[in-house]
Amino acid sequence: MALAPVTLLTDFGTADGYVGEVKGVLCTQAPGVPLVDIAHDIPPQDIEAARLAVARYWRRFPPGTVHLVIVDPGVGTERAALAVASEGRFLVGPDNGVLSPSLFALDARVVRLAEPPAAAPTFHGRDLFAPVAAQLAVGAMRGLSPAVLLDTVGEPYAEAVRRRTPPPTRRGDGALVGEVLTFDRFGNAITTLVPARPLVGAAAVEMMGQRFPLVRTYGDVAPGAPLALVGSSGLVELAVRNGSAALRFGMARGQGVVLVAAGVAAS
Amino acid sequence: MALAPVTLLTDFGTADGYVGEVKGVLCTQAPGVPLVDIAHDIPPQDIEAARLAVARYWRRFPPGTVHLVIVDPGVGTERAALAVASEGRFLVGPDNGVLSPSLFALDARVVRLAEPPAAAPTFHGRDLFAPVAAQLAVGAMRGLSPAVLLDTVGEPYAEAVRRRTPPPTRRGDGALVGEVLTFDRFGNAITTLVPARPLVGAAAVEMMGQRFPLVRTYGDVAPGAPLALVGSSGLVELAVRNGSAALRFGMARGQGVVLVAAGVAAS
Amino acid sequence: MALAPVTLLTDFGTADGYVGEVKGVLCTQAPGVPLVDIAHDIPPQDIEAARLAVARYWRRFPPGTVHLVIVDPGVGTERAALAVASEGRFLVGPDNGVLSPSLFALDARVVRLAEPPAAAPTFHGRDLFAPVAAQLAVGAMRGLSPAVLLDTVGEPYAEAVRRRTPPPTRRGDGALVGEVLTFDRFGNAITTLVPARPLVGAAAVEMMGQRFPLVRTYGDVAPGAPLALVGSSGLVELAVRNGSAALRFGMARGQGVVLVAAGVAAS
């Protein structure tokens, strides 16, 4: 049977040797286990960006995969270090919310990791999280059950930080009210709005007086025109065809957005 | 026998979870096949940069390799989705020219992929291209012939977009006329000029009144001096030793360049 | 037994096809050997940044690993091309100091590589270093002894460039005097200071009149406050909690720093 990989998500960037140190530990302690880079350019210390990234990919990998998530502004403080078993996958990282997407599954189990006495207080990624990820990967390779395996690396822990995307609310007139959650590389704004799909073609998003008609895909509007669409994770995104909505409209995280039926003014 | 890899070239960047979603699909649907990152920082929607990158690497990988190329500004529109078998390798991506380098081989075969009904209209990389790449990788692992295997994923397609680097032209005085094609990270300008190698030491490139003597390598001129050389893909490049030609001379794509014999003025 | 990987550190960036060409050569000439990316965004031609990165990771990988290091401003000049066997690992790259961390081991052996006649003078990474790395990886896979294997790829070479981090000096009053070596992505300044650990809580670093108390980790000071700590490689780092020390204090490489006992003025 093919080996499940260890994946890596960090905010270390790719201009020095830190990612290399973590990978060296993994290659040494879990020989033969494939390493898969998710991304290393999470904005420094951006827990929310890491959480949203994890939400996208953690469940798409096969059972037995170990997801290592190192975005850890609180390294060396009292924040707990965690390992999670959830739907057959493992996640390892700091207790600051980055692992949240895996914590809402019915079978999710969480343990708190002990800090090895020799761990550098500024680099738990190398000295604590990577060794535990390696241990889980080796155990999964041997076919141990996730729950049993998890209990070998730490003590059950009930207080894990759970962060959630704030759900949209409904106004008196039925319009859906949400906010800008984050941006992707293309300058698309991902919002907290989750519409019923039948609304495509019959609704629009309004933000600071600007109207974004809800369409199926970018090609449904003229180049340079604003649009809204249901993105690949089910959330409404605001975009400009062949352009950057973030730059064009000077958007920021947290800005309010309203989903209204076509022809209805938002305010 | 060692497994041929699936390679990934995208313009997704490495600051979120999109690359992770694609890799999760590949790890799940083609277990055990190695993933090899080519690059994820192709400038957003830059088809030409993707085509030039593919030209560099597609043939250097072993037969059986599947090259996944996701630079896809037309996602969700009528543009076709393609798989190609060429010289024993496979390529999968949108029909916008990014796969062109593989289409000029004598044995190149192209099929059009059907869009799965449930595919997100904005993320064919995850929902269409990655599953087909996985299917091809698994088939290649089983030793199926490329042509037979290709026909299992789509219908033969004759109208694939073919983009080519514009060939240089020759002036009345014998000088070669071309243009700036693109830039690399060091600020070197890659041009469309393809000189006979014996010209090294006896020719120069002129651009907007600036002269770049054609030498063998960077070390042949003083630090800070401009130079031209035949790059590693056979095209003439304009450079500044230990500096950026693009910044120093304010170059842009499409700017005209002329290759003249030494001592001859270009204009 | 699991195969040791080939790792890659370059300054090529990840926006074009150069890294892909190198990986294609490796996949073709060392089939089945895992590739592990260390980083490709070393600042262009920054030998010192590459050397410091190599120092971090080269020894953390298992014996048999081949580290390919391509930061090579002198490509095509008379600078030698090297392969090193050191503590069971191999390193391949230009003779400009980037491989230095491996050269100080007692068992380090160095050979000079011959340039293949057909090698592109601007791309030894693809045409010289990658083929040699592949040859070493294949030999290591077959269990050849490092010393024997190394001698199959080149001639013994005694003049390899050895770069070292300049050691701190001690002032008359006992204070340790060093300099800023480099910066990480978080804006932390890594210095050349190596203190005795017991100093934590009883010392501070001074730089241009600014005082950085030596603490155990970031959380020991208030958000926004400056601090110094012993980093994960044993060197003192200057930081700002949840901020960038480099930007806040306009730091530059080579700036002088002084480690003084708490309560003692540095100048």
Coordinates of N, CA, C and O in Angstrom, one line a residue, chain C residues 2 6 11 28 31 46 67 81 110 113 123 130 151 155 197 204 220 226 237 242 246 260-261:
Chain C
A2 N 14.7 2.8 3.5 CA 14.2 4.0 2.8 C 15.4 4.7 2.1 O 16.5 4.8 2.6
V6 N 17.6 13.7 -2.3 CA 18.4 14.8 -2.8 C 17.6 16.1 -2.4 O 16.4 16.2 -2.7
D11 N 18.9 30.0 -5.7 CA 18.4 31.4 -5.8 C 17.6 31.6 -7.1 O 17.5 32.7 -7.5
T28 N 15.3 11.9 -14.0 CA 15.7 11.1 -15.1 C 17.0 10.3 -14.7 O 17.1 9.1 -15.0
P31 N 16.3 7.9 -10.9 CA 14.9 7.5 -10.7 C 14.6 6.9 -9.4 O 15.4 6.1 -8.8
D46 N 23.3 35.6 -3.3 CA 23.6 35.9 -1.9 C 24.3 34.7 -1.3 O 23.7 33.8 -0.6
H67 N 23.0 17.0 -0.8 CA 22.5 18.4 -0.8 C 23.0 19.1 -2.0 O 24.2 19.3 -2.1
A81 N 34.1 23.7 -9.3 CA 32.8 23.1 -9.0 C 33.2 21.9 -8.1 O 34.1 21.2 -8.4
V110 N 36.9 16.5 -0.3 CA 36.4 17.4 -1.3 C 37.0 17.0 -2.6 O 38.2 16.7 -2.7
L113 N 35.0 18.9 -9.6 CA 34.3 18.3 -10.7 C 34.8 18.9 -12.1 O 35.1 20.1 -12.2
F123 N 24.6 27.7 -16.9 CA 23.6 26.9 -16.1 C 24.3 25.5 -15.7 O 23.9 24.5 -16.1
A130 N 23.6 18.9 -11.1 CA 22.5 18.0 -11.0 C 22.9 16.6 -11.4 O 22.6 15.6 -10.7
D151 N 35.2 9.7 -4.9 CA 36.3 9.7 -5.8 C 35.9 9.4 -7.2 O 36.7 9.6 -8.2
E155 N 38.4 14.9 -8.9 CA 39.7 14.8 -8.4 C 39.8 15.5 -7.0 O 39.3 16.6 -6.8
R197 N 24.4 30.5 28.2 CA 23.0 30.5 28.5 C 22.6 31.1 29.8 O 21.5 31.7 29.9
A204 N 21.8 42.1 28.3 CA 21.1 42.8 27.2 C 22.0 43.0 26.1 O 23.2 43.0 26.3
D220 N 8.1 36.7 26.6 CA 8.6 37.2 27.9 C 8.6 38.8 27.9 O 8.9 39.4 29.0
P226 N 11.1 45.5 22.2 CA 12.3 44.8 21.7 C 12.8 43.8 22.7 O 12.6 43.9 23.9
E237 N 19.6 36.5 18.8 CA 18.8 37.2 17.8 C 18.2 38.5 18.4 O 17.8 38.4 19.6
N242 N 5.9 40.3 18.0 CA 4.8 40.5 17.0 C 5.2 41.6 16.0 O 4.3 42.3 15.5
A246 N 14.0 44.4 12.2 CA 14.8 45.0 11.0 C 14.2 46.3 10.6 O 14.9 47.3 10.4
V260 N 26.0 43.0 27.0 CA 26.5 43.5 28.2 C 25.7 42.9 29.4 O 24.6 42.5 29.2
A261 N 26.3 42.8 30.6 CA 25.6 42.4 31.7 C 24.5 43.4 32.0 O 24.6 44.6 31.8

